[in-house]
Coordinates of C-alpha atoms in Angstrom, one line a residue:
M1 CA 7.6 -10.9 13.1
Y2 CA 4.6 -10.5 15.4
R3 CA 2.6 -13.6 16.4
Y4 CA -0.8 -13.7 17.9
D5 CA -1.1 -14.4 21.6
Q6 CA -3.9 -16.4 23.3
F7 CA -6.2 -13.3 23.4
D8 CA -5.7 -12.6 19.7
E9 CA -6.4 -16.2 18.8
A10 CA -9.6 -16.5 20.9
F11 CA -10.9 -13.1 19.6
V12 CA -10.4 -14.0 15.9
R13 CA -12.0 -17.4 16.4
E14 CA -15.0 -15.9 18.1
R15 CA -15.5 -13.5 15.2
V16 CA -15.3 -16.3 12.7
A17 CA -18.0 -18.3 14.6
Q18 CA -20.2 -15.2 14.9
F19 CA -19.9 -14.4 11.1
R20 CA -20.6 -18.0 10.2
G21 CA -24.0 -17.7 11.9
Q22 CA -24.6 -14.4 10.1
V23 CA -23.8 -15.9 6.7
A24 CA -26.1 -18.8 7.4
R25 CA -28.9 -16.4 8.2
R26 CA -28.3 -14.4 5.1
I27 CA -28.3 -17.6 2.9
D28 CA -31.6 -18.9 4.5
G29 CA -33.2 -15.5 4.1
S30 CA -33.4 -14.6 7.7
L31 CA -31.3 -11.5 7.0
T32 CA -32.0 -9.2 4.1
E33 CA -29.0 -7.8 2.1
D34 CA -29.5 -4.4 3.8
E35 CA -29.4 -6.1 7.2
F36 CA -26.4 -8.2 6.2
K37 CA -24.4 -5.5 4.6
P38 CA -22.9 -3.9 7.8
L39 CA -22.2 -7.3 9.2
R40 CA -20.2 -8.4 6.1
L41 CA -18.3 -5.1 5.8
K42 CA -17.2 -5.6 9.4
N43 CA -15.6 -8.8 8.2
G44 CA -14.0 -7.5 4.9
V45 CA -16.7 -8.8 2.6
Y46 CA -17.7 -6.6 -0.3
L47 CA -20.3 -7.2 -3.0
Q48 CA -18.7 -6.3 -6.3
L49 CA -19.9 -6.3 -9.9
H50 CA -19.7 -10.1 -10.4
A51 CA -19.2 -11.7 -7.0
Y52 CA -18.4 -11.2 -3.4
M53 CA -14.9 -9.9 -2.7
L54 CA -12.9 -10.7 0.4
R55 CA -10.2 -8.3 1.6
I56 CA -7.6 -9.9 3.9
A57 CA -5.6 -7.7 6.3
I58 CA -1.8 -7.9 6.1
P59 CA -0.7 -5.6 8.9
Y60 CA 2.0 -3.2 7.8
G61 CA 2.5 -5.6 4.8
T62 CA 4.4 -8.3 6.6
L63 CA 3.8 -11.9 5.9
S64 CA 5.4 -15.2 6.8
S65 CA 6.0 -17.9 4.3
V66 CA 3.4 -20.0 6.2
Q67 CA 0.8 -17.3 5.8
L68 CA 1.6 -16.8 2.1
R69 CA 1.2 -20.6 1.4
Q70 CA -2.2 -20.4 3.2
L71 CA -3.3 -17.6 0.9
A72 CA -2.2 -19.7 -2.0
L73 CA -4.3 -22.6 -0.7
I74 CA -7.4 -20.4 -0.3
G75 CA -6.9 -18.9 -3.8
E76 CA -6.7 -22.4 -5.3
R77 CA -9.6 -23.9 -3.3
Y78 CA -12.0 -21.1 -3.0
D79 CA -11.2 -18.5 -5.8
R80 CA -9.8 -18.9 -9.3
G81 CA -6.2 -19.7 -8.5
Y82 CA -4.9 -16.2 -7.8
G83 CA -5.1 -13.3 -5.5
H84 CA -4.8 -9.5 -5.9
F85 CA -2.4 -7.5 -3.8
T86 CA -3.6 -3.9 -3.1
T87 CA -2.2 -0.5 -2.5
R88 CA -3.1 -0.9 1.2
Q89 CA -0.7 -3.8 1.4
N90 CA -3.7 -6.2 1.7
L91 CA -4.8 -9.1 -0.4
Q92 CA -8.2 -9.5 -2.2
F93 CA -9.9 -12.5 -3.5
N94 CA -12.4 -11.5 -6.2
W95 CA -14.5 -14.6 -6.7
P96 CA -15.3 -16.4 -3.3
K97 CA -18.7 -17.8 -2.8
L98 CA -20.5 -16.4 0.3
R99 CA -21.1 -19.9 1.7
D100 CA -17.4 -20.5 1.7
I101 CA -16.2 -17.4 3.4
P102 CA -16.5 -18.7 7.0
D103 CA -14.3 -21.6 6.0
I104 CA -11.9 -19.2 4.5
L105 CA -11.8 -17.2 7.7
D106 CA -11.1 -20.3 9.6
L107 CA -8.1 -21.1 7.4
L108 CA -6.9 -17.5 7.9
A109 CA -7.3 -17.8 11.6
D110 CA -5.1 -21.0 11.5
V111 CA -2.2 -18.8 10.5
G112 CA -3.0 -15.7 12.5
M113 CA -4.8 -13.7 9.9
H114 CA -8.2 -12.2 9.5
C115 CA -10.3 -9.6 7.5
I116 CA -11.4 -7.4 10.5
Q117 CA -11.3 -3.7 9.8
T118 CA -10.5 -4.0 6.2
S119 CA -13.7 -2.2 5.4
G120 CA -16.2 0.1 7.1
N121 CA -15.8 3.5 8.8
C122 CA -13.1 2.5 11.3
I123 CA -9.3 2.7 11.5
R124 CA -8.1 0.5 8.6
N125 CA -5.0 -1.6 8.3
T126 CA -2.0 0.5 9.3
T127 CA 0.6 0.5 6.5
A128 CA 4.4 0.9 6.7
D129 CA 7.5 1.1 4.7
H130 CA 7.9 -2.2 2.9
F131 CA 11.7 -2.0 3.5
A132 CA 11.2 -1.6 7.3
G133 CA 13.8 -3.3 9.4
A134 CA 16.1 -3.7 6.3
A135 CA 16.5 -0.1 5.0
A136 CA 19.9 1.4 5.7
D137 CA 18.5 4.8 6.0
E138 CA 15.8 4.4 8.7
V139 CA 16.0 5.8 12.2
E140 CA 14.1 2.8 13.6
D141 CA 12.0 -0.1 12.4
P142 CA 8.4 1.4 12.2
R143 CA 6.6 -1.9 12.5
P144 CA 6.5 -2.1 16.3
T145 CA 4.8 1.3 16.2
A146 CA 2.4 0.0 13.5
E147 CA 1.7 -3.1 15.5
L148 CA 1.0 -1.0 18.7
I149 CA -1.5 1.1 16.7
R150 CA -3.1 -2.1 15.3
Q151 CA -3.7 -3.4 18.8
W152 CA -4.8 -0.1 20.1
S153 CA -7.2 0.6 17.2
T154 CA -8.7 -3.0 16.8
M155 CA -12.3 -2.7 18.0
H156 CA -11.6 0.5 19.9
P157 CA -15.0 1.2 21.3
E158 CA -14.8 5.0 20.8
F159 CA -13.6 4.8 17.2
D160 CA -15.5 1.8 15.7
Y161 CA -18.1 4.0 14.0
L162 CA -16.2 7.0 12.7
P163 CA -17.6 9.6 10.2
R164 CA -15.7 7.7 7.5
K165 CA -12.8 5.3 7.0
F166 CA -9.5 6.3 8.5
K167 CA -6.1 5.3 7.3
I168 CA -2.7 5.6 9.1
A169 CA 0.8 5.0 7.6
V170 CA 4.2 4.8 9.4
T171 CA 7.7 5.3 8.0
G172 CA 11.0 5.0 9.9
A173 CA 13.1 7.1 7.5
A174 CA 13.3 10.5 6.1
R175 CA 12.8 9.0 2.7
D176 CA 9.1 8.4 2.6
R177 CA 8.3 5.0 1.1
A178 CA 5.0 4.6 2.8
A179 CA 3.2 7.7 1.3
I180 CA 2.5 9.0 4.7
R181 CA 1.3 12.5 3.6
A182 CA -1.4 10.8 1.5
H183 CA -3.0 9.4 4.6
D184 CA -5.4 10.7 7.3
I185 CA -2.5 10.4 9.7
G186 CA 1.1 10.0 8.6
I187 CA 3.7 9.1 11.2
Q188 CA 7.4 9.5 10.7
V189 CA 9.9 8.1 13.2
V190 CA 12.5 10.9 13.8
R191 CA 15.4 11.7 16.1
H192 CA 15.1 14.9 18.1
P193 CA 17.8 17.4 16.6
V194 CA 19.0 18.4 20.1
S195 CA 18.5 15.6 22.5
G196 CA 18.8 12.8 20.0
E197 CA 15.6 11.1 21.5
V198 CA 13.7 9.0 19.1
G199 CA 10.0 10.1 18.7
Y200 CA 7.5 10.9 16.0
R201 CA 6.6 13.7 13.6
L202 CA 2.9 13.6 12.7
F203 CA 1.0 14.8 9.7
V204 CA -2.8 14.9 9.4
G205 CA -5.4 15.6 6.7
G206 CA -3.8 13.8 3.8
G207 CA -5.9 11.7 1.5
L208 CA -6.8 11.1 -2.2
G209 CA -10.3 10.4 -3.5
R210 CA -12.5 13.1 -5.0
T211 CA -10.8 15.8 -2.8
P212 CA -7.1 15.1 -2.8
M213 CA -5.0 16.8 -0.2
I214 CA -1.5 16.5 1.1
G215 CA -1.2 15.9 4.9
K216 CA -0.2 18.9 7.0
L217 CA 2.3 18.9 9.9
V218 CA 0.3 18.7 13.2
R219 CA 3.2 17.9 15.6
D220 CA 6.9 18.3 14.8
F221 CA 8.1 16.0 17.7
L222 CA 6.2 13.7 20.0
P223 CA 7.8 11.5 22.6
K224 CA 7.2 7.8 21.9
A225 CA 5.4 7.3 25.2
H226 CA 2.8 9.8 24.2
L227 CA 1.8 8.3 20.9
L228 CA -1.4 6.6 21.9
A229 CA -2.7 9.5 23.9
Y230 CA -2.0 11.9 21.1
L231 CA -3.7 9.6 18.6
Q232 CA -6.7 9.4 20.9
S233 CA -6.8 13.2 21.1
L234 CA -6.6 13.6 17.4
M235 CA -9.2 10.8 16.7
R236 CA -11.5 12.3 19.4
V237 CA -11.5 15.8 17.7
Y238 CA -12.2 14.2 14.3
N239 CA -14.9 11.9 15.7
L240 CA -16.7 14.7 17.5
E241 CA -16.4 17.3 14.7
G242 CA -16.1 15.4 11.5
R243 CA -19.1 15.7 9.3
R244 CA -21.6 12.9 9.2
D245 CA -24.3 14.5 7.0
N246 CA -22.3 14.1 3.7
K247 CA -19.9 11.1 3.2
Y248 CA -18.0 13.1 0.6
K249 CA -17.0 15.7 3.2
A250 CA -16.6 13.3 6.1
R251 CA -12.9 12.6 6.0
V252 CA -10.6 14.3 8.5
K253 CA -8.9 16.2 5.6
I254 CA -12.1 18.2 5.1
L255 CA -12.3 19.1 8.7
V256 CA -8.6 20.2 8.7
H257 CA -9.2 22.2 5.5
E258 CA -12.4 23.9 6.8
I259 CA -11.1 25.1 10.2
G260 CA -7.4 25.3 9.3
I261 CA -4.4 23.3 10.6
E262 CA -3.7 25.9 13.3
E263 CA -7.2 25.6 14.8
F264 CA -7.2 21.8 14.3
R265 CA -3.8 21.5 16.1
A266 CA -5.1 23.7 18.9
R267 CA -8.1 21.6 19.5
V268 CA -6.0 18.4 19.5
E269 CA -3.5 19.9 21.8
A270 CA -6.2 21.0 24.2
E271 CA -7.7 17.5 24.2
F272 CA -4.2 16.1 24.7
A273 CA -3.6 18.4 27.7
A274 CA -6.7 17.1 29.4
L275 CA -5.6 13.5 29.2
D276 CA -3.1 11.5 31.2
P277 CA -0.7 10.1 28.7
A278 CA 0.8 7.7 31.1
A279 CA -2.6 6.1 31.8
I280 CA -3.3 5.6 28.1
A281 CA 0.2 4.5 27.1
A282 CA 0.8 0.8 26.5
D283 CA 2.5 -1.2 29.4
P284 CA 6.2 -0.9 28.9
E285 CA 6.4 -4.7 29.2
E286 CA 3.9 -5.1 26.3
V287 CA 5.9 -2.6 24.2
A288 CA 9.0 -4.6 24.9
R289 CA 7.2 -7.8 24.0
I290 CA 6.1 -6.3 20.6
E291 CA 9.5 -5.0 19.8
A292 CA 11.1 -8.3 20.5
Y293 CA 9.0 -9.9 17.7
F294 CA 10.7 -7.5 15.3
A295 CA 14.3 -8.1 16.4
P296 CA 16.6 -8.5 13.4
P297 CA 17.0 -12.2 12.1
A298 CA 20.2 -14.1 12.6
F299 CA 22.4 -12.3 10.1
V300 CA 25.9 -13.6 9.6
S301 CA 28.9 -11.3 9.3
L302 CA 29.7 -10.7 5.6
P303 CA 31.9 -8.3 3.6
E304 CA 30.0 -5.2 2.4
T305 CA 30.0 -6.4 -1.2
S306 CA 30.0 -9.9 -2.6
Q307 CA 32.6 -11.1 -5.2
R308 CA 30.3 -13.9 -6.1
L309 CA 27.5 -11.5 -7.0
A310 CA 29.9 -9.4 -9.1
A311 CA 30.9 -12.5 -11.0
D312 CA 27.3 -13.6 -11.5
R313 CA 26.4 -10.1 -12.7
A314 CA 29.3 -10.1 -15.2
R315 CA 28.3 -13.4 -16.7
N316 CA 24.6 -12.7 -17.2
A317 CA 23.2 -9.4 -18.6
A318 CA 19.6 -10.1 -17.7
F319 CA 20.5 -10.9 -14.1
D320 CA 22.7 -7.7 -14.0
R321 CA 19.7 -5.6 -15.0
W322 CA 17.5 -7.2 -12.4
V323 CA 20.0 -6.6 -9.6
E324 CA 20.3 -3.0 -10.8
T325 CA 16.5 -2.3 -10.6
N326 CA 15.1 -4.8 -8.2
T327 CA 17.5 -4.8 -5.2
F328 CA 17.7 -2.2 -2.4
P329 CA 20.6 -1.3 -0.1
H330 CA 20.4 -3.2 3.2
R331 CA 21.5 -2.0 6.6
Q332 CA 23.4 -5.3 7.2
P333 CA 26.6 -5.7 5.2
G334 CA 26.5 -8.4 2.5
Y335 CA 22.6 -8.4 2.3
A336 CA 20.0 -6.8 0.0
A337 CA 16.3 -6.4 0.0
V338 CA 14.6 -7.6 -3.2
T339 CA 11.5 -6.5 -5.0
V340 CA 9.6 -9.4 -6.6
S341 CA 7.8 -7.6 -9.4
L342 CA 4.1 -8.5 -9.8
K343 CA 4.1 -6.4 -13.0
P344 CA 5.0 -8.7 -15.9
V345 CA 4.9 -6.8 -19.2
G346 CA 1.2 -6.9 -20.3
G347 CA 0.1 -8.5 -17.1
V348 CA -2.4 -7.5 -14.4
P349 CA -0.7 -5.2 -11.8
G350 CA -0.7 -6.9 -8.3
D351 CA -2.0 -10.3 -9.3
A352 CA -0.2 -13.5 -8.3
T353 CA -1.2 -17.1 -8.9
S354 CA -1.4 -19.6 -6.2
D355 CA 1.7 -21.3 -7.7
Q356 CA 3.6 -18.1 -7.7
M357 CA 2.7 -17.4 -4.0
R358 CA 4.1 -20.9 -3.2
T359 CA 7.2 -20.2 -5.1
V360 CA 7.8 -16.9 -3.3
A361 CA 7.1 -18.6 0.1
D362 CA 9.7 -21.3 -0.8
L363 CA 12.2 -18.7 -1.9
A364 CA 11.6 -16.7 1.3
D365 CA 12.4 -19.8 3.3
A366 CA 15.5 -20.5 1.3
H367 CA 16.9 -17.0 1.2
S368 CA 15.0 -14.5 3.4
F369 CA 14.3 -16.0 6.8
G370 CA 10.8 -17.0 5.7
E371 CA 9.7 -13.3 5.6
I372 CA 7.7 -11.5 2.9
R373 CA 6.5 -8.0 2.6
V374 CA 3.7 -6.5 0.4
S375 CA 4.4 -3.0 -0.9
H376 CA 1.8 -0.4 -1.6
H377 CA 3.2 -0.5 -5.1
Q378 CA 1.5 -3.9 -5.4
N379 CA 4.7 -5.9 -5.4
L380 CA 6.3 -8.4 -3.0
I381 CA 9.5 -7.9 -1.2
L382 CA 12.0 -10.3 0.2
P383 CA 13.6 -8.1 2.8
H384 CA 16.8 -10.0 3.9
V385 CA 18.7 -11.8 1.0
R386 CA 22.4 -12.5 1.1
Q387 CA 24.1 -11.0 -1.9
D388 CA 25.8 -14.3 -2.6
E389 CA 22.4 -15.9 -3.0
L390 CA 20.8 -13.3 -5.3
H391 CA 21.5 -15.4 -8.5
A392 CA 19.9 -18.5 -7.0
L393 CA 16.9 -16.4 -6.0
W394 CA 16.7 -14.8 -9.4
T395 CA 16.8 -18.2 -11.1
G396 CA 13.8 -19.4 -9.0
L397 CA 11.9 -16.2 -9.8
V398 CA 12.6 -16.6 -13.6
A399 CA 11.1 -20.1 -13.5
A400 CA 7.9 -18.7 -11.9
G401 CA 7.6 -15.7 -14.2
L402 CA 8.4 -13.3 -11.4
A403 CA 11.8 -11.8 -12.5
E404 CA 10.7 -8.7 -14.4
A405 CA 13.4 -6.2 -13.9
N406 CA 11.2 -3.1 -13.7
A407 CA 10.9 -2.0 -10.0
G408 CA 10.3 1.8 -10.1
L409 CA 10.3 1.9 -14.0
I410 CA 7.6 2.9 -16.3
T411 CA 6.0 -0.6 -16.4
D412 CA 5.9 -0.9 -12.7
I413 CA 2.3 0.5 -12.8
I414 CA -0.1 0.8 -9.9
A415 CA -3.7 0.1 -11.0
C416 CA -6.9 -0.5 -9.1
P417 CA -9.2 -3.4 -10.3
G418 CA -11.4 -0.9 -12.0
L419 CA -14.5 -1.7 -14.0
D420 CA -13.4 -5.3 -14.5
Y421 CA -14.4 -6.0 -10.9
C422 CA -15.3 -3.0 -8.8
A423 CA -18.9 -1.9 -8.2
L424 CA -17.8 1.7 -7.7
A425 CA -15.6 2.0 -10.8
T426 CA -16.7 4.1 -13.8
A427 CA -13.9 2.9 -16.2
R428 CA -11.4 0.1 -16.7
S429 CA -7.9 0.4 -15.3
I430 CA -6.3 -3.0 -16.0
P431 CA -6.5 -2.8 -19.8
I432 CA -5.0 0.7 -19.7
A433 CA -2.1 -0.6 -17.6
Q434 CA -1.5 -3.5 -19.8
A435 CA -1.5 -1.3 -23.0
I436 CA 1.0 1.1 -21.5
S437 CA 3.1 -1.8 -20.2
R438 CA 3.2 -3.5 -23.7
R439 CA 4.1 -0.1 -25.3
F440 CA 7.0 0.5 -23.1
G441 CA 7.9 -3.2 -22.4
S442 CA 11.4 -3.1 -24.0
A443 CA 14.0 -3.5 -21.2
D444 CA 16.3 -1.0 -23.0
R445 CA 13.6 1.5 -23.4
Q446 CA 12.6 1.3 -19.7
R447 CA 16.2 1.8 -18.6
E448 CA 16.6 4.8 -21.0
I449 CA 13.5 6.4 -19.4
G450 CA 14.5 5.5 -15.8
E451 CA 12.4 6.1 -12.7
L452 CA 8.8 6.9 -13.6
G453 CA 5.7 6.0 -11.6
I454 CA 2.3 5.7 -13.5
K455 CA -0.8 5.2 -11.3
I456 CA -4.2 4.4 -12.6
S457 CA -7.6 4.6 -10.9
G458 CA -10.9 3.5 -12.4
C459 CA -13.0 6.1 -10.5
I460 CA -12.7 9.2 -8.4
N461 CA -12.2 7.2 -5.2
A462 CA -8.6 6.9 -6.3
C463 CA -7.6 3.4 -5.0
G464 CA -4.9 3.4 -7.7
H465 CA -3.4 6.6 -6.1
H466 CA -3.4 8.4 -9.4
H467 CA -3.3 11.9 -7.8
V468 CA 0.3 11.1 -6.5
G469 CA 1.5 9.4 -9.7
H470 CA 4.4 11.1 -11.7
I471 CA 1.8 10.5 -14.3
G472 CA -1.7 9.8 -13.1
I473 CA -4.6 8.4 -15.0
L474 CA -8.2 8.7 -13.9
G475 CA -10.9 6.7 -15.7
L476 CA -14.4 8.3 -15.8
E477 CA -17.7 7.7 -17.6
K478 CA -18.5 10.5 -20.0
S479 CA -21.7 10.4 -22.1
G480 CA -21.7 6.6 -21.8
Q481 CA -18.1 6.2 -22.9
E482 CA -14.9 5.6 -20.9
S483 CA -12.8 8.7 -20.7
Y484 CA -9.4 9.2 -19.1
Q485 CA -8.0 12.3 -17.5
V486 CA -4.2 12.5 -17.3
T487 CA -2.3 14.4 -14.5
L488 CA 1.3 15.3 -14.1
G489 CA 3.7 15.9 -11.3
G490 CA 2.1 13.9 -8.4
D491 CA 4.5 12.6 -5.8
A492 CA 3.9 10.2 -2.9
T493 CA 7.3 10.7 -1.2
E494 CA 8.6 13.3 1.2
N495 CA 8.2 15.7 -1.8
A496 CA 4.4 14.9 -1.7
A497 CA 2.4 16.7 -4.4
I498 CA -1.0 16.4 -6.2
G499 CA -0.7 16.0 -9.9
Q500 CA -2.0 18.7 -12.2
L501 CA -4.6 18.0 -14.9
L502 CA -3.0 18.3 -18.5
G503 CA -6.1 18.7 -20.5
P504 CA -9.5 17.2 -21.6
G505 CA -10.2 13.5 -21.2
I506 CA -9.0 11.1 -23.9
T507 CA -10.1 7.7 -25.0
A508 CA -8.5 4.4 -23.9
A509 CA -7.0 4.0 -27.3
E510 CA -5.3 7.4 -27.0
V511 CA -3.7 6.9 -23.7
P512 CA -0.4 5.1 -24.7
D513 CA 0.3 7.8 -27.4
A514 CA -0.3 10.5 -24.8
I515 CA 2.2 8.8 -22.4
E516 CA 4.6 8.6 -25.3
R517 CA 4.4 12.3 -25.9
L518 CA 5.0 13.1 -22.2
V519 CA 8.0 10.8 -22.2
A520 CA 9.3 12.5 -25.3
V521 CA 9.2 15.9 -23.6
Y522 CA 11.1 14.5 -20.6
L523 CA 13.9 12.9 -22.8
A524 CA 14.2 16.0 -24.8
H525 CA 14.7 18.4 -21.8
R526 CA 16.2 16.3 -19.0
H527 CA 19.6 17.1 -17.5
D528 CA 22.1 14.3 -16.9
G529 CA 20.9 12.0 -14.1
E530 CA 17.6 13.9 -13.7
T531 CA 14.6 11.7 -13.1
F532 CA 11.2 12.3 -14.7
A533 CA 9.8 13.7 -11.4
E534 CA 12.8 16.0 -10.9
A535 CA 12.4 17.3 -14.5
V536 CA 8.8 18.0 -14.0
R537 CA 9.6 20.0 -10.9
R538 CA 12.2 22.0 -12.7
L539 CA 10.4 22.6 -15.9
G540 CA 6.9 23.0 -14.6
I541 CA 3.8 21.7 -16.3
E542 CA 3.6 23.8 -19.4
P543 CA 6.1 22.0 -21.8
F544 CA 4.5 18.6 -20.9
K545 CA 1.0 20.1 -21.3
A546 CA 2.0 21.3 -24.8
G547 CA 3.3 17.8 -25.6
F548 CA 0.2 16.2 -24.2
L549 CA -2.1 18.3 -26.4
A550 CA 0.0 17.9 -29.6
S551 CA -2.0 16.3 -32.3
Q552 CA 0.9 14.2 -33.8
P553 CA 1.0 10.8 -32.3
A554 CA 4.2 10.5 -30.4
E555 CA 4.6 6.8 -31.4
A556 CA 5.2 8.1 -35.0
A557 CA 7.5 10.8 -33.7
H558 CA 9.5 8.2 -31.7
A559 CA 9.8 5.9 -34.7
A560 CA 10.9 8.8 -36.8
A561 CA 13.5 10.0 -34.4

């Protein structure tokens, strides 16, 4: 994985020293909160409902075991013994004291981490497929591309004060596991159908929030060497023409919507034609240096399948269920990628204690070449595990309370912090996720329902990605009460879609029953092997809408069935 060079190290250290002085001036009153706000946001520091919040960048969701242990130490020493993994593959600490944040940043710098560009109107942390470099179906590992974009975009003088925040995601496979069409720019590594050359397909204008939109194709094929020049052209069009008079209409999706994708594409192509791509492209030696950091680890030659794993599965039903749900096919024979669920039944989605972080770091050293990924589903991934060692890994996860066999199932819920923490939230998200998780917590029930993604946001800003949830839940304030809108049919994959509203808002207490009724419609109408999302696409919204609006509580109907 990528490691900082001397320039990176010096740059981050200088920023820590600069911010230490700014914090000191805020504490002694030399800076007002209004004066301090843009400075702290440049360093990932938010002021939330109850305390400051520090958001730490985890580029393309890749962590080393050393870095994860450092996060555990920070959580223990400066927070309340846990951290929260987010839908942008970052980590947030919700209770740091302002006076301690420079020391935290120093500890992060010790392991090549920082909080730069995790907030503000700039290009944010570039995200990627959490199975990158392991997935059997990818054309190419997308992380070297994401790292190149990180280096290009960090403190880019032309794009440091954009009309609004800007998010880029990269995937290396046709199967979109990075939600690229829900981003301002989505990049897919592709192979040219005629020449076989590896390049990029680019989408633009995706995004969630109060005006959700699916990204539109802006370039079907772009040679790899032209990437930075094309990104510069696209960003330049947005930076010059994006609205700055209304922050709710300032994202690039609004510009694309207002002038149309054809006109937007024409302006980008005109800008691109005026540039010299070779002059903007990264030095080939630098590209080679970056790619070398992402070379595959020292895999050993193994049979495609493990007899030992088969025997372990036959002996232990719980382990067998976990392997079925929480492992992913690996490109290297005899290996698997593993999802470490941060969604215990009734728990807080995305939270991990410092002890759990240390356990995962130790297990990564023992079984996964010391590497960990953070998924936008708010789980952790061990990308390279020998099948022979899965039982030993699972045993370690069980002891740490991290072996929930629910990856991709109904209790693998994405939820933002909501009104329990966030100053922008209008309703709670976490208690809703916990109530649904408890209702559907039975392992047998989850397997019966199969793949189903529920996503919950506590306000219209949609940090919980509710618009692209198979079932989406949006918490709002209505007449002084928390009210929840439910949407259906959203999808964050290559079949990207925005969910449709099912009816009027309901109370928090009514949400689990409403989900029961939607699940009941699916179970009653699904074909053999058909997932919830596939059934919704085939049936349309109407039967589910009728179920949602039915007065009889589905819990009672389920019990009576």
